[in-house]
Amino acid sequence: MKSWGESLGRGASAHFSRVGWLRRALLLLAAAACTAAALLYWRQQLDDRAHRPLHNLGIEPQWTWICRNERCERLPASESTILQSLPTCNMLCASTQLWPQPTGPVSLATAAVPVRADGISLKVTASPSREVTEHLNDAFALMRDDIKSLEKTADGKRRSDIGSPRDILVRVAVNGSADVRLRLDTDESYKLSIRPNGYTLVADITAHSFCGARHGFETLSQLIWLDPYASSLLALEAASVEDAPRFHYRGLLLDTARNYFPVPELLRTIDAMGACKLNTFHWHASDSQSFPLRLNSAPQLAQHGAYGPGAIYTPDDIRAIVRRARLRGIRVLIEIDAPAHVGRAWAWGPAAGLGHLAHCIEVEPWSAFCGEPPCGQLNPRNPHVYDLLERVYTEIIQLTGVDDIFHIGGDEVSERCWTQHFNDTDPMDLWLDFTNRAMLALNRANGGKLPELTLLWSSRLTRSPYLERLDRKHIGIQVWGASRWPESRAVLDAGFRSIISHVDAWYLDCGFGSWRDSSDGHCGPYRSWQQIYEHRPWTEEAPAAATGAEPWRVEGGAACQWTEQLAAGGLDARVWPRAAALAERLWADRAEGAAADVYLRLDTQRARLLARGVRPAPLWPRWCSHNPHACL
Amino acid sequence: MEDFILLRALEAVKTQVKMFGRWVVLSLVLLHLVLCNEEKTGDSPNVYEPSWVFKCVVDEGCQRSNSPQPATNASGLVFESLEVCRTVCGRFGGLWPRPVTAALSTQTVQIHPNYLRYDLIDVPVEAREMVVQMTHVASGNLVDECDGNVTELVDTRVVVYITVKTANTDLTWDTDEQYMLDVQTKDGSVAVHIVAETVYGARHGLETFTQLVAPNKPPFSDNYKCSLRLVSGAKIRDRPVYKHRGLVLDTSRNFIPIDDIRRTIDGMAASKMNVFHWHVTDSHSFPFESTRVPQFTRYGAYSPYEIYTAEEVRELINYAKVRGVRVVVEIDAPAHSGNGWQWGKEYGFGDLAVCVNAKEWRRLCIQPPCGQLNPANPEMYRVLRDLYRDIAEALPKPALFHMGGDEVFFGCWNASEEITSYMKEKGYDTTVEGFIKLWAEFHQKALEIWDEEMIAAGTVNPQPVMLWSSELTQAHRISKYLNKERYVIEVWEPISSPLLTQLLRLGFRVVSVPKDIWYLDHGFWGTTKYSNWRRMYSHMLPREPNVLGGEVAMWSEYVDAQALDTRVWPRAAAVAERLWADPAPGAAAAEPRLQRHRLRLAARGLRSDVLSPAWCAQHDSHCL
C-alpha cells in the first residue's frame, strides 16, 4: 500500500487549505503518525473482532482525476502521484468543454496557467462607434463579474506552489456594424485567440458586431475555470476559436402572465441565456390571466389586469431588463398576445367611454369560449382597440429598441366568442381583418413602416385557405404545432419565414399533468434535454423539385416555457439545463445527437450556470459527473 | 414561569439568523421609501394601481373582486388579504391537512407575536423542555407569515394553554398524535387551549394553531406592511388516520445539503408528516459519517463538503423530533452498496463488496455504478456491525431502522468466484432460489447484528425493522425467509400489483409507496409518468390496521438541492393529507386549502411549485 503521508504531502495543501497552515502542519504530522500506527496495529490484530475504531484517519475523501484514453478517471488520491481536480482534468483531457460547441476550427492548448479575475483587462482596439465601445466595456465588466463569482466559489486560500497568476489582456476589434442591437442581419461570428506574451495572456477577439464580440467574451470565459484543489482560477495557455451560429434566431419564451416572475428572476434567466449564446428573450408578457406591464401609453391595462401592485413590470424594470439583455447580445421580444388571450386588463372600456374593448371576459362556462380559463377576446370592430394597440406597440418598440421584428400573438381565437357578438360575419374574416388592422397599427407605431418580420403564432389562420391570404413578405410564423402535424409543415412549404417551437419537442411546460380536474389539457410527457437536443426538423425538408414547395425559411427556434404550473422559485430547474440543450442545437446544429461528449460538456455548462447563481436541475447522479462516460 | 417562557419565545424569534437579513432588507426598503417619498412630493398619487379585494362566497370560496370600496363587512365577508379570506372561508378554512372536525369563526382578531405567550403548567416536567422548543418553532412560523417582520403592533393578549397528559417523549407507531384545539376571544384577549395525550399531539395542535393565523396583506403587495390575523373562535378535534406518514429522501445519487434536509423537514412538519425516511447511502456515494468506520465516507463521499457528520446527524434527528418527525435511517443492503465499501482489499479485509464501479455495468446491475455487498466475506459483517452500532447509538430509542433489501442483482454475485464457491460450500445452487437463500441469509445475519447492537445501545425489546419489497418478499417466498413480527415491508410495487394485499393476508405490516403514483422522480426519465398533486391526492390506501401508512419517494438521480423543493412540494403535502385525514378522493374541493398551504410553505422558505395560474388562485372554483 502506498503511504498516505506521501499523498498528503502532495495534495493536502489544497485539501486542507481552509485551515490555517499551523493546523495543517499538525494535522499532517498527526495523520502520518496515525497511519503508521494504525497500519501496524491492524496488521497485528486482524483476528481481533472487538469493537474499536478501524482507523484514526479523517472521514474526508480525496479524489484525483487522471486523463486516460481521452477520459478522466477518478481515483483515490492515495493511488496516484498526481493530484488533479475534475474540472481541470476535464478541461485538459479530450473534448472541449465549450457550450455551445463552436462551428469553426478550434484548437486548444492542453496546459493551464493560473489567472485571477482582477487581472483581466480590456483594450478596445477597433470599434465602429462610441456606443459599441461603451457596450464592449460594459459587457466585459459583466463577464468579469461572472468570472469573479466563479472565483468566489473557491473556499480556500490560493495555493502558492502553482505559480503566481498571469494577467489576461483582452483586445477586442469590432469591424462592422455601429449598431449595438441584435438585428435580424447581425453578424454574430467572432474569432478568439489566446496566446502567452511574456507574463501576460493576450486574448484577441475580432468580430463584425458588438454581439459577435460579446459571444467572444463568453467563449473566453469558458476557457477559464476554478480549480478547487488549487483554489485558483486557471486558464488555457493558448487557444484559437472561430465561430458563428447556424441559426440567427435562438429563443426562449417565458410567460409572465399565467404566473408572475419578479424582475431578478428575469435578469437571471437572461444571464443564463447569454451564457449559452441564446439571443432572443421572447417575453410572453400578457395573457387572459393577467397583464403585468405598466405602460405609460395605457396604464389602465396593468391597473385592471395585474395580480397585484407588486406583480407589475414598470417601464424602468423593462428598461433594466432590456439593458441587461442587450449587453448579453439578446433582443427582448415582448409579445402582447391578441386578439385572443386577453382578459380583465381590457375590461375598462365602457367606463372610460371607449365601448367594449373586449368580449367574453371571464365568461362561464369558459370551456365554450376559450381554451383555458379565464376567457376574453378583443373586440375587432372597436376602433379604439387599434388605437390602443398602436400606443402599446409604440411604447414597446421604444422600450425594447427592437424594430425589425415584432410579435403580435394571434393564436387560439375562439370563433364562438365572436359569433355571439357578430353573427353577420364569418369569424375567420373578422380574424383576418383584425390581423390586417393590427399590422396597420404596428406600421404606424413603427414610424410608417412595418418591421422586417412580424411574427404570428401558427393557428387556424395559418392554415389553408387563410394562409394564402397572409402577407408573406412581412409575416413570419412561429410554429408551435407538433412536428408531425401536416399544417406545421404546410407553413414551411408555403415559404413563410418561420420560428420553430414544436410542442412535441420544445415545450418546456409539458409533462406535469393537468392542472384542472375537468380536463386532460396537458401536452404529453416531459421533454428531456436529449429530446430537445436531438430535434432537427429542418433536416426533413423534401427536395423542392419533388413537391413543388417553396424552399423552407427556418429562421431558428425557441423553447417555450408556459407557466400555468410554474412560478418564481421553480423557474431555473424547469428551464435549465434544457434550454441550454436547445442553445447548442440552434447554434451549432451538429449532426450527431446527444453523444457522450455532449453529456460531458453540458454537465460542465451546468456547473458554470450554478456558479453564476442559476439553479439548474442535475443531469444525473453526481457519480456520473465524477466518472465521465461511465454512465453511458 | 410564564414570563420566563415568554422571554424564551421572544429570544428564539429574535435569534433567528435570517431575521438579521430581513432587518437589513427592511431598513433598505424603508430608506428607499423615504427617498421615494421625497422625490414624489407634490405628485398626485398614482391612480393606476391595481387593487383587489376578496370575497368569501358560499360554495365557491374566495373570489377576487375589483370593488373600489375599502374592505367592509357590509355585504358579507370581504378581505384585502386573500390569505385571511382563505383562513376563514369554507368549513376547514386554510388548514392542511384537514382536521377530523373543525368549527371556525368567520371573524378574525389581529395579533402580534410580542403579545403571544405559552402556558405550560399542565405539561409534565419531563416533557416541558421539548414543548418549549415546539412553541419556539410555532412562534417562528408565525413571524415567517410576515416574511420575518410583523410591522403592525397590537397588544391583544394571546395565551396558549397547553396540556400534555403523558411524560413519554418517544415517537413511535404507537404514539398518540391526537389533539384538541379551542380558540376563544373575550374582552380583547385570546385564549387558546391545546389538549393532547403526548407532546407530539401538542405539536400538531400548535401547528394547527399557526394555520389559523394569516398575514393580512394583499397578494402581490408592494408594501412592506404586514399584520397577522387569527381566527377569533375555533373548536378543532383531530387525529391521524395512518400512523406512518413519510417521505423518502435519497441523498446518495446526489448529495442534499443538511440545510435543505432541514427545510424539507419543515415542510413535513407543516403538513403533519411524521417519518423522514433517509435513504442516506446507495451504490453511488456514502455521505454518512461512521465514527467507527471512517473509510465509508473517505472512499464513498463525493467530496469533503458532501458528508453528514455524526454531529450533524444527531442535530438533525433532534431537529426533526421537535417537529414531530421521526428519522428512519436506511442503509440499503446487500444491493445498492458500492462506493464507500471498496477499500477492503487495501486494508486486508478482502472484498467487502463486489462489482463496485464495474465497467460494462449493464451486465452487473440495473443502473451505474454497480455494487453489492459480499456475503461470503465475514469481514463485511464485521464492518457492517460497526456501522450498525453507530446508527443504533445515533437514533432515538426505540429506534426504527430500514435495512434496504431491494433489487439484488444475481448476475453480480454470480460473477464472483468467492461468492459462488461460498454458495457451493453452503449447499446453495447458483439458481434463482439459491441466490434467494444467500440473500435471505444476509438479512438474517444483518438482523442478528442489529439486534445485538440495539441491546448494546440500551434497547431491551427487539424492534421491528423495515425492508423494501423485492423478489425475496414475493408472497410465495416471504414467509419462508422473513418473520412477520420483525419485518415491516415497504411495498413499492405499482398499484396494479397484488403484493400489498397478499402481504396483508399473510399478516405482514406494510407501508405503501406505489411507485406509479407516489414516486416524485417519475416523469423525468424513461417511460415513467409524472403524477401531479391531484393524482397523488386521489390515491387511497386500504384501511386496515396492518397498513401502517405510506410514503412519497424522492429519488435523487435527477434532483439535487437546486431542484429539490419544486419536485417535492406541494405534492408531498397532498399525500400528507391523504395519510392524515384520508378524505374523499376529489382534489377540487381541497385545492383552495392547498393554495393556502403552498403560500404557507413559501413563507417558511420552501420553493414550492404552483398549482395553477395565479388567476385561478384568486378565483376559487373557477378553473375546474
Tab-separated table of C-alpha atoms in Angstrom, chain A residues 1-2 4 14-15 17-18 39 42-43 46-63 65 73-74 76 78-79 155-156 228 257-260 288-290 294 298-300 302-312 344 362 364 366 372-375 511-519 522 525-528 563-571 573-574 606 610 614-624 626-627 629-632, chain B residues 46-52 54 64 66 218-222 252-255 260 263 283-285 289-309 339 342-343 346-349 357-359 361-362 367-370 378-379 382-383 385-386 389 453 523-525 528-534 556-563 566-567 586-589 591 598 607-616 618-619 621-624:
chain	number	residue	atom	x	y	z
A	1	MET	CA	0.000	0.000	0.000
A	2	LYS	CA	1.089	3.484	-0.768
A	4	TRP	CA	-0.970	8.053	2.872
A	14	ALA	CA	-5.298	22.168	-1.304
A	15	HIS	CA	-7.367	19.725	0.578
A	17	SER	CA	-6.268	24.748	2.803
A	18	ARG	CA	-9.296	26.055	4.623
A	39	LEU	CA	-1.411	0.127	9.941
A	42	TRP	CA	-4.032	-3.608	12.088
A	43	ARG	CA	-1.552	-5.979	10.630
A	46	LEU	CA	-6.613	-8.722	12.097
A	47	ASP	CA	-8.224	-11.531	14.029
A	48	ASP	CA	-9.467	-9.298	16.748
A	49	ARG	CA	-13.236	-8.927	16.419
A	50	ALA	CA	-13.598	-6.477	19.272
A	51	HIS	CA	-15.231	-3.114	18.630
A	52	ARG	CA	-12.716	-0.407	18.131
A	53	PRO	CA	-12.113	2.255	15.567
A	54	LEU	CA	-10.858	0.822	12.331
A	55	HIS	CA	-8.696	3.778	11.747
A	56	ASN	CA	-7.875	7.172	13.071
A	57	LEU	CA	-7.692	8.973	9.794
A	58	GLY	CA	-10.141	11.591	8.695
A	59	ILE	CA	-13.512	10.921	7.219
A	60	GLU	CA	-12.965	13.108	4.211
A	61	PRO	CA	-12.366	11.731	0.757
A	62	GLN	CA	-9.785	12.997	-1.633
A	63	TRP	CA	-10.139	12.135	-5.267
A	65	TRP	CA	-8.655	12.579	-11.823
A	73	GLU	CA	-10.831	8.570	-14.391
A	74	ARG	CA	-11.477	9.050	-10.708
A	76	PRO	CA	-8.412	7.936	-4.545
A	78	SER	CA	-3.518	7.836	-2.476
A	79	GLU	CA	-3.403	5.706	-5.612
A	155	ASP	CA	-13.314	28.203	-0.342
A	156	GLY	CA	-9.671	28.165	0.480
A	228	PRO	CA	-10.949	23.617	-6.342
A	257	ALA	CA	-48.974	36.220	-17.341
A	258	ARG	CA	-50.102	32.852	-16.008
A	259	ASN	CA	-47.782	33.438	-13.098
A	260	TYR	CA	-45.718	36.483	-12.270
A	288	SER	CA	-56.080	36.440	-20.332
A	289	GLN	CA	-54.998	35.755	-16.755
A	290	SER	CA	-53.031	38.939	-16.192
A	294	ARG	CA	-47.346	49.061	-16.621
A	298	ALA	CA	-52.104	52.525	-21.375
A	299	PRO	CA	-51.663	52.290	-17.613
A	300	GLN	CA	-55.223	51.006	-17.316
A	302	ALA	CA	-51.982	46.810	-15.634
A	303	GLN	CA	-54.363	48.542	-13.283
A	304	HIS	CA	-57.162	46.209	-14.330
A	305	GLY	CA	-55.059	43.279	-15.297
A	306	ALA	CA	-52.212	42.800	-12.821
A	307	TYR	CA	-52.434	40.292	-9.979
A	308	GLY	CA	-51.479	42.994	-7.518
A	309	PRO	CA	-49.397	46.128	-7.145
A	310	GLY	CA	-46.273	44.029	-6.597
A	311	ALA	CA	-46.874	41.948	-9.711
A	312	ILE	CA	-46.052	44.684	-12.184
A	344	ARG	CA	-59.760	41.701	-17.433
A	362	GLU	CA	-64.247	35.818	-17.760
A	364	GLU	CA	-68.687	30.970	-17.973
A	366	TRP	CA	-65.268	29.069	-20.037
A	372	GLU	CA	-58.418	27.667	-20.656
A	373	PRO	CA	-59.952	29.898	-18.010
A	374	PRO	CA	-60.496	32.819	-17.926
A	375	CYS	CA	-61.815	33.800	-21.365
A	511	GLY	CA	-45.166	16.588	-18.671
A	512	PHE	CA	-46.659	17.942	-15.465
A	513	GLY	CA	-50.165	16.633	-15.864
A	514	SER	CA	-53.336	18.631	-15.945
A	515	TRP	CA	-53.739	21.454	-13.504
A	516	ARG	CA	-57.509	21.266	-13.750
A	517	ASP	CA	-59.821	18.497	-12.634
A	518	SER	CA	-62.001	18.541	-15.683
A	519	SER	CA	-59.527	18.262	-18.492
A	522	HIS	CA	-51.616	18.708	-20.834
A	525	PRO	CA	-44.661	13.730	-21.456
A	526	TYR	CA	-41.792	15.861	-20.258
A	527	ARG	CA	-39.287	16.787	-22.951
A	528	SER	CA	-35.896	15.642	-21.801
A	563	THR	CA	-46.302	28.961	-16.753
A	564	GLU	CA	-49.679	27.531	-15.804
A	565	GLN	CA	-47.772	25.295	-13.413
A	566	LEU	CA	-44.650	27.291	-12.733
A	567	ALA	CA	-43.792	30.344	-10.709
A	568	ALA	CA	-40.741	32.024	-9.282
A	569	GLY	CA	-38.614	29.602	-7.321
A	570	GLY	CA	-39.124	26.688	-9.680
A	571	LEU	CA	-38.141	28.535	-12.828
A	573	ALA	CA	-34.756	23.968	-12.513
A	574	ARG	CA	-37.554	23.765	-15.070
A	606	ARG	CA	-24.458	23.282	-15.830
A	610	LEU	CA	-24.554	27.128	-10.952
A	614	VAL	CA	-28.672	29.866	-11.601
A	615	ARG	CA	-30.261	26.748	-10.117
A	616	PRO	CA	-30.322	24.186	-12.928
A	617	ALA	CA	-31.550	20.639	-12.397
A	618	PRO	CA	-28.810	17.992	-12.445
A	619	LEU	CA	-28.288	15.809	-15.497
A	620	TRP	CA	-27.684	12.685	-13.491
A	621	PRO	CA	-26.224	11.381	-10.221
A	622	ARG	CA	-23.072	13.174	-9.211
A	623	TRP	CA	-21.191	9.879	-9.521
A	624	CYS	CA	-21.703	10.122	-13.279
A	626	HIS	CA	-17.239	12.164	-11.248
A	627	ASN	CA	-16.806	9.285	-13.667
A	629	HIS	CA	-18.534	8.315	-19.711
A	630	ALA	CA	-19.161	5.631	-17.087
A	631	CYS	CA	-22.930	6.132	-17.035
A	632	LEU	CA	-23.491	5.911	-20.747
B	46	ASN	CA	-50.853	57.021	-8.850
B	47	VAL	CA	-54.414	56.157	-9.707
B	48	TYR	CA	-53.449	53.198	-11.833
B	49	GLU	CA	-52.606	50.776	-9.018
B	50	PRO	CA	-54.475	47.515	-9.223
B	51	SER	CA	-56.390	46.995	-6.004
B	52	TRP	CA	-58.389	43.896	-5.425
B	54	PHE	CA	-61.533	39.079	-1.913
B	64	ARG	CA	-61.314	38.394	-6.431
B	66	ASN	CA	-62.452	44.924	-8.084
B	218	PRO	CA	-52.879	41.753	-0.211
B	219	PRO	CA	-51.444	39.213	-2.621
B	220	PHE	CA	-48.517	40.560	-4.632
B	221	SER	CA	-48.389	43.558	-2.352
B	222	ASP	CA	-45.678	46.101	-2.990
B	252	SER	CA	-26.733	9.273	-2.322
B	253	ARG	CA	-27.374	9.694	-6.045
B	254	ASN	CA	-26.971	13.384	-5.494
B	255	PHE	CA	-25.960	14.892	-2.196
B	260	ASP	CA	-32.060	21.526	2.528
B	263	ARG	CA	-36.114	22.727	5.202
B	283	SER	CA	-24.010	2.402	-4.603
B	284	HIS	CA	-23.247	5.951	-5.796
B	285	SER	CA	-21.956	7.541	-2.646
B	289	GLU	CA	-20.154	9.586	8.708
B	290	SER	CA	-19.470	6.464	10.689
B	291	THR	CA	-17.178	7.260	13.574
B	292	ARG	CA	-16.162	3.617	13.780
B	293	VAL	CA	-15.536	3.191	10.055
B	294	PRO	CA	-14.236	6.472	8.643
B	295	GLN	CA	-13.447	4.678	5.392
B	296	PHE	CA	-17.113	4.795	4.411
B	297	THR	CA	-17.013	8.496	3.728
B	298	ARG	CA	-13.365	8.664	2.833
B	299	TYR	CA	-13.957	6.218	-0.006
B	300	GLY	CA	-17.598	6.955	-0.540
B	301	ALA	CA	-18.344	10.657	-0.201
B	302	TYR	CA	-18.286	12.840	-3.271
B	303	SER	CA	-16.150	15.458	-1.578
B	304	PRO	CA	-15.205	16.715	1.871
B	305	TYR	CA	-18.202	19.025	1.697
B	306	GLU	CA	-20.667	16.300	0.896
B	307	ILE	CA	-20.643	14.459	4.198
B	308	TYR	CA	-23.180	14.317	7.008
B	309	THR	CA	-21.043	14.371	10.111
B	339	ASN	CA	-18.811	3.390	-3.156
B	342	GLN	CA	-14.383	-0.548	-1.960
B	343	TRP	CA	-11.391	-0.312	0.414
B	346	GLU	CA	-6.343	-2.376	0.687
B	347	TYR	CA	-6.904	-2.901	4.407
B	348	GLY	CA	-6.527	-6.645	4.262
B	349	PHE	CA	-10.244	-7.386	4.645
B	357	ASN	CA	-17.978	0.589	-10.166
B	358	ALA	CA	-17.688	-2.238	-12.691
B	359	LYS	CA	-17.332	-1.208	-16.272
B	361	TRP	CA	-22.428	-2.032	-15.866
B	362	ARG	CA	-25.378	-3.388	-17.805
B	367	GLN	CA	-28.003	1.326	-13.011
B	368	PRO	CA	-24.446	2.549	-12.745
B	369	PRO	CA	-22.446	2.358	-10.602
B	370	CYS	CA	-22.718	-1.306	-9.692
B	378	PRO	CA	-17.155	-12.434	7.239
B	379	GLU	CA	-15.189	-9.177	7.409
B	382	ARG	CA	-17.834	-7.092	10.993
B	383	VAL	CA	-17.708	-3.738	9.241
B	385	ARG	CA	-21.684	-4.267	12.703
B	386	ASP	CA	-19.575	-1.209	13.363
B	389	ARG	CA	-23.585	0.308	16.118
B	453	GLU	CA	-26.130	-3.676	18.677
B	523	GLY	CA	-41.922	11.749	-15.286
B	524	PHE	CA	-38.334	12.879	-15.768
B	525	TRP	CA	-36.739	9.712	-17.070
B	528	THR	CA	-42.223	6.963	-16.263
B	529	LYS	CA	-45.180	9.267	-15.826
B	530	TYR	CA	-45.343	12.344	-13.654
B	531	SER	CA	-48.085	12.363	-11.041
B	532	ASN	CA	-49.288	15.795	-10.186
B	533	TRP	CA	-50.723	16.592	-6.789
B	534	ARG	CA	-54.255	15.744	-7.897
B	556	SER	CA	-32.290	11.873	-6.399
B	557	GLU	CA	-30.868	10.743	-9.736
B	558	TYR	CA	-32.264	13.891	-11.323
B	559	VAL	CA	-32.616	16.088	-8.284
B	560	ASP	CA	-30.203	17.868	-6.053
B	561	ALA	CA	-30.504	20.900	-3.812
B	562	GLN	CA	-31.328	23.052	-6.851
B	563	ALA	CA	-34.490	21.249	-7.851
B	566	THR	CA	-40.103	22.214	-6.571
B	567	ARG	CA	-40.123	18.439	-7.085
B	586	GLY	CA	-61.750	14.630	-5.176
B	587	ALA	CA	-58.913	17.116	-5.388
B	588	ALA	CA	-61.050	20.087	-6.460
B	589	ALA	CA	-62.557	20.584	-3.017
B	591	GLU	CA	-57.492	22.965	-3.855
B	598	ARG	CA	-48.429	26.424	-0.712
B	607	ARG	CA	-39.739	26.949	-3.071
B	608	SER	CA	-42.899	25.034	-3.744
B	609	ASP	CA	-44.360	24.663	-7.219
B	610	VAL	CA	-47.609	26.453	-8.024
B	611	LEU	CA	-50.849	24.561	-8.533
B	612	SER	CA	-52.270	26.781	-11.233
B	613	PRO	CA	-52.099	30.226	-12.808
B	614	ALA	CA	-52.350	32.880	-10.109
B	615	TRP	CA	-55.696	33.927	-11.587
B	616	CYS	CA	-57.132	30.584	-10.526
B	618	GLN	CA	-57.539	34.354	-6.906
B	619	HIS	CA	-60.796	32.831	-8.212
B	621	SER	CA	-63.607	27.036	-8.212
B	622	HIS	CA	-63.442	28.935	-11.499
B	623	CYS	CA	-60.749	26.840	-13.138
B	624	LEU	CA	-62.400	23.467	-12.822
